[in-house]
Backbone as CSV, one residue per row, in Angstrom:
resi,resn,N_x,N_y,N_z,CA_x,CA_y,CA_z,C_x,C_y,C_z
1,MET,26.322,-26.773,29.683,26.500,-25.772,30.726,25.399,-24.717,30.598
2,ALA,24.795,-24.384,31.698,23.715,-23.394,31.688,24.266,-21.999,31.428
3,ARG,23.474,-21.221,30.702,23.862,-19.831,30.445,23.633,-19.013,31.712
4,PRO,24.513,-18.061,31.987,24.300,-17.217,33.162,23.085,-16.319,32.960
5,LYS,22.465,-15.947,34.072,21.337,-15.010,34.047,21.863,-13.643,34.475
6,VAL,21.587,-12.643,33.627,21.995,-11.267,33.908,20.735,-10.426,34.087
7,PHE,20.660,-9.724,35.216,19.575,-8.774,35.432,20.126,-7.382,35.175
8,VAL,19.525,-6.685,34.209,19.931,-5.324,33.857,18.920,-4.378,34.492
9,VAL,19.415,-3.511,35.353,18.563,-2.703,36.225,17.783,-1.621,35.478
10,GLN,18.295,-1.147,34.337,17.595,-0.135,33.549,17.867,-0.390,32.071
11,PRO,17.028,0.147,31.181,17.246,-0.083,29.749,18.649,0.347,29.319
12,VAL,19.218,-0.427,28.402,20.544,-0.121,27.858,20.455,-0.073,26.343
13,MET,21.486,0.491,25.714,21.511,0.574,24.255,21.458,-0.826,23.657
14,ASP,20.882,-0.915,22.470,20.731,-2.207,21.800,22.052,-2.941,21.622
15,VAL,23.133,-2.221,21.366,24.419,-2.881,21.159,24.847,-3.634,22.417
16,GLY,24.606,-3.063,23.575,24.938,-3.737,24.830,24.047,-4.936,25.082
17,ARG,22.766,-4.762,24.840,21.812,-5.861,25.032,22.123,-7.008,24.074
18,THR,22.413,-6.690,22.828,22.726,-7.720,21.832,23.966,-8.512,22.239
19,ALA,24.988,-7.815,22.707,26.212,-8.497,23.136,25.938,-9.424,24.314
20,LEU,25.142,-8.970,25.256,24.808,-9.817,26.405,24.003,-11.038,25.991
21,LEU,23.055,-10.848,25.074,22.198,-11.956,24.648,22.979,-13.077,23.970
22,GLU,24.157,-12.770,23.450,24.989,-13.796,22.826,25.572,-14.763,23.847
23,ILE,25.703,-14.323,25.093,26.375,-15.152,26.093,25.539,-15.463,27.332
24,ALA,24.370,-14.828,27.463,23.613,-14.976,28.709,22.119,-14.858,28.461
25,ASP,21.348,-15.317,29.447,19.918,-15.041,29.485,19.779,-13.694,30.179
26,VAL,19.096,-12.773,29.524,19.079,-11.393,29.990,17.648,-10.972,30.322
27,VAL,17.496,-10.366,31.496,16.230,-9.761,31.906,16.518,-8.288,32.136
28,VAL,15.747,-7.414,31.474,15.968,-5.975,31.586,14.751,-5.326,32.228
29,ASN,14.996,-4.531,33.244,13.948,-3.690,33.809,13.751,-2.549,32.816
30,GLU,12.626,-2.539,32.128,12.415,-1.600,31.019,11.973,-0.205,31.449
31,SER,11.769,0.026,32.721,11.332,1.339,33.186,12.451,2.357,33.047
32,ASP,12.117,3.561,32.617,13.131,4.609,32.539,13.215,5.385,33.848
33,ARG,12.490,4.936,34.856,12.569,5.527,36.188,13.538,4.697,37.025
34,THR,13.997,5.258,38.112,14.846,4.509,39.032,14.073,3.300,39.536
35,ILE,14.710,2.150,39.550,14.047,0.925,39.957,13.674,0.997,41.441
36,SER,12.485,0.515,41.755,12.056,0.474,43.154,12.741,-0.700,43.849
37,MET,12.864,-0.622,45.146,13.481,-1.715,45.885,12.713,-3.025,45.697
38,PRO,11.368,-3.032,45.755,10.659,-4.296,45.513,10.947,-4.883,44.125
39,ASP,11.008,-4.042,43.092,11.309,-4.535,41.738,12.753,-5.033,41.646
40,LEU,13.660,-4.359,42.318,15.053,-4.787,42.328,15.184,-6.162,42.991
41,LEU,14.504,-6.345,44.114,14.582,-7.616,44.834,14.030,-8.769,43.999
42,VAL,12.950,-8.519,43.276,12.396,-9.555,42.395,13.344,-9.805,41.229
43,GLY,13.889,-8.755,40.660,14.757,-8.878,39.491,16.031,-9.653,39.747
44,VAL,16.598,-9.526,40.938,17.871,-10.186,41.213,17.725,-11.645,41.627
45,GLU,16.500,-12.083,41.900,16.296,-13.481,42.280,16.821,-14.394,41.178
46,GLY,17.723,-15.264,41.514,18.268,-16.209,40.548,19.307,-15.627,39.610
47,ALA,19.616,-14.346,39.755,20.597,-13.721,38.858,22.012,-14.128,39.218
48,ASP,22.816,-14.355,38.188,24.241,-14.599,38.377,25.012,-13.279,38.371
49,TYR,24.477,-12.322,37.608,25.137,-11.021,37.476,24.085,-9.922,37.450
50,ILE,24.470,-8.740,37.945,23.644,-7.536,37.875,24.440,-6.510,37.073
51,TRP,23.770,-5.864,36.125,24.376,-4.774,35.359,23.561,-3.534,35.673
52,MET,24.203,-2.474,36.142,23.456,-1.337,36.672,24.227,-0.041,36.544
53,LEU,23.516,1.046,36.815,24.154,2.342,36.989,24.670,2.416,38.422
54,GLY,25.589,3.297,38.668,26.190,3.399,39.990,25.282,3.894,41.088
55,ASP,24.106,4.425,40.727,23.236,4.986,41.759,22.198,3.990,42.284
56,THR,22.273,2.741,41.885,21.351,1.721,42.374,21.893,1.176,43.693
57,PRO,21.088,1.257,44.762,21.597,0.785,46.055,21.651,-0.744,46.119
58,ILE,22.831,-1.274,46.388,22.995,-2.714,46.587,23.373,-2.889,48.056
59,ASP,22.398,-3.356,48.837,22.630,-3.495,50.268,22.500,-4.965,50.674
60,ASP,22.510,-5.214,51.971,22.416,-6.584,52.476,21.139,-7.285,52.012
61,GLU,20.031,-6.550,51.935,18.761,-7.144,51.507,18.832,-7.609,50.048
62,VAL,19.440,-6.814,49.192,19.600,-7.187,47.785,20.525,-8.394,47.671
63,MET,21.621,-8.377,48.389,22.558,-9.492,48.350,21.903,-10.783,48.834
64,ALA,21.072,-10.705,49.849,20.381,-11.883,50.369,19.373,-12.424,49.363
65,ALA,18.810,-11.545,48.542,17.830,-11.962,47.530,18.489,-12.608,46.320
66,ALA,19.811,-12.523,46.238,20.543,-13.038,45.077,21.690,-13.949,45.512
67,PRO,21.375,-15.091,46.115,22.433,-15.952,46.639,23.359,-16.538,45.567
68,ALA,22.922,-16.584,44.314,23.765,-17.116,43.238,24.664,-16.048,42.610
69,LEU,24.577,-14.827,43.080,25.283,-13.693,42.485,26.797,-13.915,42.450
70,LYS,27.354,-13.702,41.260,28.798,-13.853,41.063,29.480,-12.512,40.799
71,GLY,28.700,-11.513,40.334,29.320,-10.232,40.041,28.323,-9.144,39.784
72,ILE,28.793,-7.914,39.951,27.991,-6.719,39.693,28.811,-5.816,38.781
73,ALA,28.225,-5.421,37.654,28.881,-4.507,36.720,28.180,-3.160,36.801
74,THR,28.960,-2.109,36.888,28.418,-0.755,36.964,28.816,0.007,35.721
75,MET,27.816,0.621,35.052,28.088,1.429,33.862,28.553,2.796,34.286
């Protein structure tokens, strides 16, 4: 069974990243600035899950870029 792909919208503490890496393939946007819409759209491509802060806009364009999306977690 393939591991799920998780896109993390901003850097998170090592404990969170380590826990995710045990169960999923994880891609983290390492910028400490708010993610740009173009970077968000690229990041969610092929993602099964998005982990983000509540201030990241998830609109129809983002949803269309992530057809495999199964869930969104908000910190």
